[in-house]
Amino acid sequence: MVVPAGSFYITTPIYYVNAEPHVGHAYTTIMSDILARHHRQRGDETFFLTGTDEHGDKIARAAAELGRSPQEHTDAISARFRELWGAFELSHDFFIRTTDSQHIAEVQRILARIHDAGDIYKGSYGGWYCTSCEAFYAEGDLLEGHLCPQHRRPVEWVEEENWFFRLSAYRDRLLALYDANPTFVRPAHRLNEARRIVEQIEDISISRANVTWGVPVPWDPKHVVYVWVDALLNYVTAPTYARPGEDLTARLWPADVQVLGKDILKFHAVIWPALLMAADIAPPTSLFIHGFVLKGGERLSKTTGNLIDPMPYVERYGIDALRWYLAREIRFGEDGPFSDEGFVGRYNSELANEFGNLVNRVVGMVGRYRDGVVPADPGDDGEFAAFVAERVAAVRSVLDGYDVTNAADEAWKLVRRLNQLVEERAPWVLAKDAGATRALDQVLLTLAEGVRVAAILLWPYMPGAAQKALAAIGTPSRLPLLADAAWGAAAGASVAPTDGPLFPRIEEQAT
Ligand code: MSP
């Protein structure tokens, strides 16, 4: 079935620049990168946005602790994120910084519009504030001793005259949005969580009087815009200036999917669509809420002190290995552990043994038994061809629901079935039998075709290794399209062995 290509806009949260990037940030960005690449394979005009969240007291304090100005600090840490995403060959189309002057001007314009529409009013507020969350908490939600439930750090009493957004006025419209679009928030149980939050919403303060590091409120510049409002708006400000001289808004908005961790569900599933409604902008089509990467059972975080630097894994085993481990090990939508044993185990059993070896063996056998040319299709493996087509259809349909892990499992079924086929049909036995020419041609064609399609399906997950596998099978491509996963293209291809194994086995302990 040919599905017409469209456009696809995907975003990650923008990361706080209070500390260096870690595996948690890499996780969200890599999962989003997998989805973006998959859509490029569909031929969709894809736009993938990521960036850094640079304003607010949390950042100003982090800068002060290091004796830097907020601007110096944000410049340095934002650059670290960009360097890392560059080293990881992530495929984002734009990297937004909330300190960009164009972003600031757009935030002010949108906020003025909401103000003009009458949804912003002045009030005074006292509440418990967690600077790590940049959010107020109700007394009842705090842990004993006035600690933030997320960070287990003391909250501070903040009392000021502020500008408020009439969030409570959007309660019914939010519920109507969820009812009309049950996949607005995925997985489904997270939509119920959003419903429960909406049932109790109150108006929120959207400015801060005692903070200076932020976007000035346009009609009252003694206040700065609440950092979450400034940050959320990045998803609509970026399209206005990501391409100089061009406004991509009409092409990109509403975003197809916004990927985020469960810690920031309320901001994205409740406050964000309400702000958009107030500004007369359509809500995004869907949000995908993922779980946490855990170490020792705890979420990776600066406060817990269990951060993992992704760089050593990439330096030693390659970015493809890290991408695959995260996508398979931490079921997308659930929490999951990151451990050295898990990393090494999955790398050796899946990447080195199952996939790397398979590519090697198939290329080697075509070399040995057919002078390096994949034979024409004798046409006796219709059932296997149908199985391959089913895997392609399954990956596509599972990724329609953005389930990165289940789609990886679907693709992997093909790798496993190909390994079985090698054992079942034993081409090395057929090669010794003069009467088995057709059977040998068939198995070699089927294996080559299977490896080619597996590499196409795995390309979003492990772009480098998939490209090498495609080149080895004689059908090189930098952006293998899903349409090319149809049975047939490998026949007649000249195989070319890779320089060494795709994934050399890890013998020692990980980092
Ligand atoms: N700046 C805000 C987001 C503003 S978006 C308009 C923020 N930044 S953050 O850097 O603290 O975290 C952003 C995201 O990073 C989380 O939602 C999540 O996607 C990812 N993660 C941070 N730590 C993580 C884990 N330990 N595990 C998985 N993802 C994690 O919140």
Coordinates of C-alpha atoms and ligand atoms in Angstrom, one line a residue:
M1 CA 0.0 0.0 0.0
V2 CA 1.4 3.4 -0.9
V3 CA 0.6 6.0 1.7
P4 CA 1.0 9.6 0.5
A5 CA 3.8 11.4 2.3
G6 CA 2.9 14.4 4.5
S7 CA 4.7 16.6 6.8
F8 CA 5.8 15.6 10.3
Y9 CA 6.7 17.9 13.2
I10 CA 8.2 16.4 16.3
T11 CA 9.6 18.1 19.4
T12 CA 11.5 17.2 22.6
P13 CA 11.3 19.2 25.8
I14 CA 13.9 21.9 25.9
Y15 CA 16.5 21.0 28.5
Y16 CA 17.4 23.1 31.5
V17 CA 20.9 24.4 31.4
N18 CA 21.5 24.2 35.1
A19 CA 23.7 21.2 34.6
E20 CA 25.5 19.1 32.0
P21 CA 23.5 16.8 29.7
H22 CA 23.0 13.2 30.9
V23 CA 21.6 9.9 29.8
G24 CA 18.0 11.1 30.7
H25 CA 18.2 14.0 28.2
A26 CA 19.9 11.7 25.6
Y27 CA 17.0 9.2 26.1
T28 CA 14.2 11.6 25.1
T29 CA 16.3 13.1 22.3
I30 CA 17.3 9.7 20.9
M31 CA 13.7 8.3 21.0
S32 CA 12.5 11.4 19.2
D33 CA 15.3 11.1 16.7
I34 CA 14.2 7.5 16.0
L35 CA 10.6 8.7 15.3
A36 CA 11.9 11.6 13.1
R37 CA 14.1 9.2 11.1
H38 CA 11.3 6.8 10.6
H39 CA 9.1 9.6 9.2
R40 CA 11.9 10.6 6.9
Q41 CA 11.8 7.0 5.7
R42 CA 8.1 7.4 4.9
G43 CA 9.1 10.3 2.7
D44 CA 7.4 12.8 5.1
E45 CA 8.8 16.3 5.1
T46 CA 10.0 16.0 8.7
F47 CA 11.0 18.7 11.1
F48 CA 12.6 17.7 14.4
L49 CA 13.0 20.4 17.1
T50 CA 15.1 20.3 20.3
G51 CA 16.8 23.0 22.3
T52 CA 17.6 24.5 25.7
D53 CA 15.4 26.2 28.4
E54 CA 17.6 29.0 29.7
H55 CA 15.7 31.4 31.8
G56 CA 14.4 31.5 35.4
D57 CA 15.8 31.5 38.9
K58 CA 17.0 27.9 38.7
I59 CA 19.4 28.8 35.9
A60 CA 20.4 32.2 37.5
R61 CA 21.3 30.4 40.8
A62 CA 23.3 27.7 39.0
A63 CA 25.2 30.4 37.2
A64 CA 25.8 32.4 40.4
E65 CA 27.1 29.3 42.2
L66 CA 29.8 29.0 39.5
G67 CA 30.5 32.7 39.6
R68 CA 29.2 33.2 36.1
S69 CA 26.7 35.6 34.6
P70 CA 23.5 33.8 33.5
Q71 CA 24.3 34.6 29.9
E72 CA 27.8 33.2 30.2
H73 CA 26.5 30.1 31.9
T74 CA 23.7 29.4 29.5
D75 CA 26.0 29.9 26.5
A76 CA 28.4 27.4 27.9
I77 CA 25.9 24.7 28.9
S78 CA 23.7 25.1 25.8
A79 CA 26.9 24.7 23.7
R80 CA 27.5 21.4 25.6
F81 CA 24.1 20.1 24.6
R82 CA 24.7 21.1 21.0
E83 CA 28.2 19.5 21.0
L84 CA 26.8 16.3 22.4
W85 CA 23.9 16.0 20.0
G86 CA 26.3 16.7 17.2
A87 CA 28.7 14.0 18.4
F88 CA 25.7 11.6 18.6
E89 CA 24.7 12.6 15.0
L90 CA 21.2 13.4 16.1
S91 CA 19.2 14.7 13.2
H92 CA 17.4 17.7 14.6
D93 CA 16.5 20.4 12.1
F94 CA 16.7 23.2 14.6
F95 CA 18.1 23.8 18.1
I96 CA 16.2 26.5 19.9
R97 CA 17.5 28.6 22.8
T98 CA 15.0 30.6 24.8
T99 CA 17.5 33.4 24.9
D100 CA 17.2 33.8 21.1
S101 CA 16.0 37.3 20.5
Q102 CA 13.4 36.1 18.0
H103 CA 12.0 33.7 20.6
I104 CA 11.8 36.4 23.2
A105 CA 9.9 38.8 20.8
E106 CA 7.4 36.0 19.9
V107 CA 6.8 35.1 23.5
Q108 CA 6.0 38.8 24.2
R109 CA 3.7 39.0 21.2
I110 CA 1.7 35.8 22.1
L111 CA 1.5 36.9 25.7
A112 CA 0.2 40.3 24.8
R113 CA -2.4 38.6 22.7
I114 CA -3.6 36.5 25.6
H115 CA -3.6 39.6 27.8
D116 CA -5.7 41.5 25.2
A117 CA -8.1 38.6 25.1
G118 CA -8.8 39.1 28.8
D119 CA -7.3 35.9 30.2
I120 CA -4.5 37.5 32.2
Y121 CA -5.2 39.5 35.4
K122 CA -3.2 40.8 38.3
G123 CA -3.4 39.1 41.7
S124 CA -1.3 38.3 44.7
Y125 CA -0.2 34.9 45.6
G126 CA 1.6 33.1 48.3
G127 CA 2.7 29.6 47.9
W128 CA 5.4 26.9 48.3
Y129 CA 7.8 27.1 45.4
C130 CA 10.3 24.5 44.2
T131 CA 13.1 26.2 42.2
S132 CA 14.2 22.8 40.8
C133 CA 10.8 22.3 39.3
E134 CA 10.2 26.0 38.8
A135 CA 6.7 25.3 40.1
F136 CA 4.4 26.0 43.1
Y137 CA 3.1 23.2 45.2
A138 CA -0.1 22.9 47.3
E139 CA 0.8 22.3 51.0
G140 CA -0.9 18.8 50.8
D141 CA 1.4 17.7 47.9
L142 CA 4.6 18.3 49.9
L143 CA 6.6 15.7 51.6
E144 CA 7.1 15.9 55.4
G145 CA 9.3 18.9 56.3
H146 CA 8.1 21.0 53.4
L147 CA 10.1 19.0 50.8
C148 CA 9.3 19.0 47.1
P149 CA 7.8 15.6 46.1
Q150 CA 10.0 15.3 43.0
H151 CA 13.3 16.6 44.3
R152 CA 13.0 16.0 48.0
R153 CA 14.4 19.4 48.6
P154 CA 13.1 22.2 50.7
V155 CA 10.5 24.4 49.0
E156 CA 10.5 28.2 49.6
W157 CA 7.5 30.4 50.5
V158 CA 7.1 32.9 47.7
E159 CA 4.6 35.7 48.1
E160 CA 4.3 38.4 45.4
E161 CA 2.0 40.4 43.3
N162 CA 1.9 38.6 40.0
W163 CA 0.1 38.3 36.7
F164 CA -2.3 35.3 36.5
F165 CA -3.6 33.2 33.7
R166 CA -7.2 32.2 33.9
L167 CA -6.4 28.5 33.6
S168 CA -9.6 27.5 35.5
A169 CA -11.7 29.0 32.7
Y170 CA -10.3 26.3 30.4
R171 CA -11.4 23.3 32.4
D172 CA -14.3 22.3 30.2
R173 CA -12.5 23.0 27.0
L174 CA -9.6 20.8 28.1
L175 CA -11.9 18.0 29.0
A176 CA -13.7 18.4 25.6
L177 CA -10.3 18.2 23.9
Y178 CA -9.4 14.9 25.6
D179 CA -12.9 13.5 24.8
A180 CA -12.7 14.5 21.2
N181 CA -9.1 13.2 20.8
P182 CA -8.4 10.2 23.0
T183 CA -4.9 9.9 21.6
F184 CA -4.1 13.5 22.5
V185 CA -2.0 12.0 25.3
R186 CA -0.3 8.6 24.9
P187 CA 0.0 6.1 26.6
A188 CA -3.8 6.1 27.4
H189 CA -3.4 6.0 31.2
R190 CA -1.5 9.3 31.0
L191 CA -4.6 10.9 29.6
N192 CA -6.5 9.8 32.7
E193 CA -3.8 11.4 34.7
A194 CA -4.3 14.6 32.8
R195 CA -8.1 14.4 33.4
R196 CA -7.6 14.1 37.1
I197 CA -5.3 17.2 37.1
V198 CA -7.8 19.2 35.1
E199 CA -10.6 18.4 37.6
Q200 CA -8.7 20.4 40.2
I201 CA -7.1 23.2 38.2
E202 CA -6.7 26.7 39.5
D203 CA -5.5 29.8 37.9
I204 CA -1.7 30.0 37.6
S205 CA 0.8 32.8 38.2
I206 CA 2.5 33.5 34.9
S207 CA 5.0 36.2 35.9
R208 CA 7.6 36.7 38.6
A209 CA 8.3 40.0 40.2
N210 CA 11.5 39.0 42.1
V211 CA 13.3 37.3 39.2
T212 CA 15.2 39.2 36.7
W213 CA 16.6 36.5 34.4
G214 CA 13.7 36.1 32.0
V215 CA 11.5 37.6 29.3
P216 CA 10.1 41.0 30.4
V217 CA 6.3 41.0 30.6
P218 CA 5.5 43.3 27.6
W219 CA 2.9 45.5 29.4
D220 CA 4.7 45.4 32.8
P221 CA 8.4 45.1 32.3
K222 CA 9.2 45.0 36.0
H223 CA 8.0 41.4 35.9
V224 CA 9.5 38.5 33.9
V225 CA 7.4 35.8 32.2
Y226 CA 7.1 32.6 34.3
V227 CA 9.8 30.4 32.9
W228 CA 7.4 27.5 32.0
V229 CA 5.3 29.8 29.9
D230 CA 8.4 31.1 28.1
A231 CA 9.6 27.5 27.6
L232 CA 6.4 25.9 26.4
L233 CA 6.0 28.6 23.8
N234 CA 9.3 27.5 22.1
Y235 CA 7.3 24.9 20.2
V236 CA 5.4 27.6 18.3
T237 CA 8.1 30.3 18.3
A238 CA 10.8 28.0 16.6
P239 CA 8.8 27.6 13.3
T240 CA 8.6 31.4 12.9
Y241 CA 12.4 31.8 12.7
A242 CA 14.1 28.4 12.3
R243 CA 14.6 29.2 8.6
P244 CA 15.7 32.7 8.0
G245 CA 13.3 34.7 5.9
E246 CA 10.7 31.9 6.1
D247 CA 7.8 31.3 8.5
L248 CA 7.3 27.5 8.7
T249 CA 4.3 27.8 11.0
A250 CA 1.6 27.0 8.4
R251 CA 3.5 24.0 7.3
L252 CA 4.4 22.6 10.8
W253 CA 1.8 23.6 13.3
P254 CA 0.1 21.8 14.9
A255 CA 3.0 19.5 15.9
D256 CA 2.3 15.8 15.2
V257 CA 3.9 14.6 18.4
Q258 CA 5.6 16.2 21.3
V259 CA 7.7 13.8 23.3
L260 CA 8.3 14.4 27.0
G261 CA 9.0 12.7 30.4
K262 CA 6.2 12.0 32.8
D263 CA 7.5 14.6 35.3
I264 CA 6.2 17.4 33.0
L265 CA 2.9 16.0 32.0
K266 CA 0.9 18.7 33.8
F267 CA 2.7 21.5 32.0
H268 CA 2.2 19.9 28.6
A269 CA -1.2 18.2 28.8
V270 CA -3.0 20.9 30.8
I271 CA -1.3 24.3 30.8
W272 CA 0.1 24.1 27.3
P273 CA -3.2 23.4 25.4
A274 CA -5.0 26.0 27.5
L275 CA -2.4 28.7 26.7
L276 CA -2.7 27.8 23.0
M277 CA -6.5 28.0 23.2
A278 CA -6.2 31.4 24.9
A279 CA -3.9 32.6 22.1
D280 CA -6.2 31.2 19.5
I281 CA -3.7 28.6 18.3
A282 CA -4.6 25.0 17.7
P283 CA -3.3 22.4 20.3
P284 CA -0.7 19.8 19.2
T285 CA -2.0 16.6 17.7
S286 CA -0.5 14.4 20.3
L287 CA 1.8 14.1 23.2
F288 CA 3.9 11.0 24.0
I289 CA 4.7 10.7 27.7
H290 CA 7.7 8.4 28.5
G291 CA 9.0 7.1 31.8
F292 CA 12.3 7.6 33.6
V293 CA 15.7 6.1 33.0
L294 CA 16.6 4.6 36.4
K295 CA 19.8 3.8 38.1
G296 CA 19.7 1.8 41.3
G297 CA 15.9 2.1 41.1
E298 CA 16.0 5.9 41.2
R299 CA 15.4 8.4 38.4
L300 CA 18.7 9.8 37.1
S301 CA 18.9 13.3 38.5
K302 CA 21.3 15.9 39.7
T303 CA 19.6 16.0 43.0
T304 CA 19.9 12.2 43.6
G305 CA 23.5 12.4 42.3
N306 CA 23.1 9.3 40.1
L307 CA 23.6 10.9 36.8
I308 CA 25.1 8.9 33.9
D309 CA 27.3 10.5 31.3
P310 CA 26.4 9.0 27.9
M311 CA 29.6 9.9 26.2
P312 CA 31.8 7.1 27.5
Y313 CA 29.3 4.5 26.1
V314 CA 29.3 6.2 22.8
E315 CA 33.1 6.5 22.6
R316 CA 33.6 2.8 23.4
Y317 CA 30.7 1.1 21.8
G318 CA 29.3 3.6 19.3
I319 CA 26.1 5.7 19.2
D320 CA 24.1 2.9 17.6
A321 CA 24.7 0.6 20.6
L322 CA 23.5 3.3 23.0
R323 CA 20.4 4.0 20.8
W324 CA 19.5 0.3 20.6
Y325 CA 20.0 -0.3 24.3
L326 CA 17.8 2.6 25.3
A327 CA 15.1 1.8 22.8
R328 CA 14.8 -1.9 23.7
E329 CA 15.6 -1.9 27.4
I330 CA 13.4 1.0 28.6
R331 CA 9.9 0.3 27.2
F332 CA 8.8 3.5 25.7
G333 CA 6.2 4.9 28.1
E334 CA 7.5 3.0 31.1
D335 CA 10.4 3.4 33.6
G336 CA 13.4 1.2 32.9
P337 CA 16.9 0.5 34.3
F338 CA 20.2 1.6 32.8
S339 CA 23.0 -0.8 33.9
D340 CA 26.4 -1.7 32.6
E341 CA 25.5 -5.4 32.7
G342 CA 22.3 -4.8 30.8
F343 CA 24.1 -2.8 28.2
V344 CA 26.9 -5.3 27.6
G345 CA 24.4 -8.2 27.7
R346 CA 22.1 -6.8 25.1
Y347 CA 25.0 -5.6 23.0
N348 CA 26.7 -9.0 22.8
S349 CA 23.6 -11.1 22.4
E350 CA 21.6 -8.9 20.0
L351 CA 24.0 -6.6 18.2
A352 CA 27.1 -8.7 18.0
N353 CA 25.6 -12.2 17.8
E354 CA 22.2 -11.9 16.2
F355 CA 22.6 -8.9 13.8
G356 CA 26.3 -8.4 13.2
N357 CA 27.0 -12.1 12.7
L358 CA 24.0 -12.5 10.5
V359 CA 25.1 -9.8 8.1
N360 CA 28.6 -11.2 8.1
R361 CA 27.5 -14.8 7.4
V362 CA 25.1 -13.8 4.6
V363 CA 27.6 -11.6 2.9
G364 CA 30.3 -14.4 3.3
M365 CA 28.1 -17.1 1.9
V366 CA 27.0 -15.0 -1.2
G367 CA 30.7 -14.3 -1.7
R368 CA 31.7 -18.0 -1.4
Y369 CA 28.9 -19.7 -3.2
R370 CA 27.9 -17.2 -5.8
D371 CA 31.0 -15.1 -6.5
G372 CA 29.6 -12.2 -4.5
V373 CA 26.5 -11.6 -6.5
V374 CA 23.0 -12.1 -5.0
P375 CA 21.2 -14.6 -7.2
A376 CA 17.9 -13.9 -9.0
D377 CA 14.8 -14.9 -7.1
P378 CA 13.7 -18.5 -8.0
G379 CA 10.3 -17.5 -6.5
D380 CA 9.9 -20.4 -4.1
D381 CA 9.8 -18.3 -0.8
G382 CA 6.5 -16.5 -1.1
E383 CA 5.6 -17.3 2.5
F384 CA 8.8 -15.8 3.8
A385 CA 8.3 -12.8 1.6
A386 CA 4.9 -12.4 3.1
F387 CA 6.4 -12.6 6.6
V388 CA 8.8 -9.9 5.7
A389 CA 6.0 -7.7 4.3
E390 CA 4.1 -8.2 7.6
R391 CA 7.1 -7.0 9.6
V392 CA 7.3 -3.8 7.5
A393 CA 3.5 -3.2 8.0
A394 CA 3.8 -4.0 11.7
V395 CA 6.7 -1.6 12.3
R396 CA 4.8 1.1 10.4
S397 CA 1.5 0.7 12.3
V398 CA 3.2 0.4 15.7
L399 CA 5.1 3.6 15.0
D400 CA 1.8 5.3 14.0
G401 CA 1.2 5.1 17.8
Y402 CA 4.9 6.2 18.5
D403 CA 5.7 3.0 20.3
V404 CA 9.4 2.9 19.7
T405 CA 10.1 -0.2 21.7
N406 CA 7.3 -2.4 20.3
A407 CA 8.3 -1.4 16.8
A408 CA 11.9 -2.4 17.6
D409 CA 10.6 -5.8 18.8
E410 CA 8.7 -6.2 15.5
A411 CA 11.8 -5.5 13.4
W412 CA 13.9 -7.9 15.6
K413 CA 11.5 -10.7 14.8
L414 CA 12.8 -10.6 11.3
V415 CA 16.5 -10.7 12.5
R416 CA 15.6 -13.8 14.6
R417 CA 13.7 -15.5 11.8
L418 CA 16.7 -15.0 9.4
N419 CA 19.1 -16.5 11.9
Q420 CA 16.8 -19.5 12.2
L421 CA 16.6 -19.8 8.4
V422 CA 20.4 -20.0 8.2
E423 CA 20.4 -22.9 10.6
E424 CA 17.3 -24.6 9.0
R425 CA 18.5 -24.5 5.4
A426 CA 22.2 -24.8 6.1
P427 CA 23.5 -23.3 2.8
W428 CA 26.9 -24.9 3.4
V429 CA 25.3 -28.3 3.0
L430 CA 23.3 -27.2 -0.1
A431 CA 26.6 -25.9 -1.6
K432 CA 28.0 -29.4 -1.7
D433 CA 25.0 -30.8 -3.5
A434 CA 25.1 -30.4 -7.3
G435 CA 21.3 -31.0 -7.4
A436 CA 20.5 -28.1 -5.0
T437 CA 21.4 -25.1 -7.1
R438 CA 17.9 -23.7 -7.0
A439 CA 17.5 -24.2 -3.3
L440 CA 20.9 -22.6 -2.7
D441 CA 20.0 -19.6 -4.9
Q442 CA 16.7 -19.3 -3.0
V443 CA 18.1 -19.3 0.4
L444 CA 20.9 -16.8 -0.5
L445 CA 18.4 -14.5 -2.1
T446 CA 16.0 -14.8 0.8
L447 CA 18.7 -14.1 3.3
A448 CA 20.1 -11.1 1.4
E449 CA 16.6 -9.7 0.9
G450 CA 15.8 -10.3 4.6
V451 CA 19.0 -8.6 5.8
R452 CA 18.3 -5.7 3.4
V453 CA 14.8 -5.2 4.7
A454 CA 15.9 -5.7 8.4
A455 CA 18.5 -3.0 7.8
I456 CA 15.9 -0.6 6.4
L457 CA 13.6 -1.2 9.4
L458 CA 16.5 -0.8 11.9
W459 CA 17.9 2.3 10.2
P460 CA 16.0 4.7 12.5
Y461 CA 17.4 2.8 15.5
M462 CA 21.0 2.3 14.4
P463 CA 21.6 4.4 11.3
G464 CA 25.3 3.8 11.1
A465 CA 25.2 0.0 11.4
A466 CA 22.1 -0.2 9.1
Q467 CA 24.0 1.8 6.4
K468 CA 26.9 -0.5 6.7
A469 CA 24.7 -3.6 6.4
L470 CA 23.0 -2.1 3.3
A471 CA 26.3 -1.4 1.7
A472 CA 27.5 -4.9 2.5
I473 CA 24.5 -6.5 0.9
G474 CA 25.2 -4.3 -2.2
T475 CA 22.3 -1.9 -1.9
P476 CA 23.8 1.2 -0.2
S477 CA 21.7 4.1 0.9
R478 CA 22.1 7.0 3.3
L479 CA 18.3 7.4 3.8
P480 CA 16.7 4.0 3.0
L481 CA 13.1 4.6 2.3
L482 CA 10.4 2.4 3.7
A483 CA 9.0 2.0 0.1
D484 CA 12.3 0.3 -0.7
A485 CA 11.5 -2.4 1.8
A486 CA 9.4 -4.2 -0.8
W487 CA 10.7 -7.6 -1.7
G488 CA 13.0 -7.7 -4.8
A489 CA 15.8 -5.1 -4.8
A490 CA 18.6 -7.4 -3.6
A491 CA 18.7 -9.7 -6.6
G492 CA 21.8 -9.0 -8.7
A493 CA 23.4 -6.9 -6.0
S494 CA 27.2 -7.3 -5.5
V495 CA 28.0 -7.9 -1.9
A496 CA 31.0 -6.2 -0.2
P497 CA 32.2 -7.5 3.1
T498 CA 32.4 -4.9 5.9
D499 CA 35.8 -4.0 7.4
G500 CA 35.6 -6.2 10.5
P501 CA 32.4 -7.0 12.5
L502 CA 29.6 -4.5 12.6
F503 CA 29.5 -4.8 16.4
P504 CA 32.7 -6.3 17.8
R505 CA 32.0 -8.4 20.9
I506 CA 32.6 -6.7 24.3
E507 CA 34.8 -8.9 26.3
E508 CA 35.5 -6.7 29.3
Q509 CA 33.2 -4.9 31.7
A510 CA 31.4 -1.7 30.4
T511 CA 32.6 1.8 31.3
Ligands
MSP1 N1 13.1 22.7 30.9 C1 12.0 21.8 31.3 C2 11.2 21.4 30.1 C3 10.6 22.5 29.3 S1 9.8 22.0 27.9 C4 8.9 23.3 27.4 C5 12.6 20.5 31.9 N2 13.9 20.3 31.6 S2 14.7 19.0 32.1 O1 16.0 19.2 31.6 O2 14.6 18.9 33.6 O3 14.1 17.7 31.6 C6 13.5 17.6 30.4 C7 13.2 16.2 30.0 O4 14.4 15.5 30.0 C8 12.2 15.4 30.8 O5 10.9 15.6 30.6 C9 12.6 14.0 30.2 O6 12.0 13.9 28.9 C10 14.1 14.1 30.1 N3 14.7 13.5 31.3 C11 15.4 14.1 32.3 N4 15.8 13.2 33.2 C12 15.3 12.0 32.8 C13 15.4 10.6 33.3 N5 16.1 10.3 34.4 N6 14.8 9.7 32.5 C14 14.1 9.9 31.3 N7 14.0 11.2 30.9 C15 14.6 12.2 31.6 O7 11.9 19.8 32.6

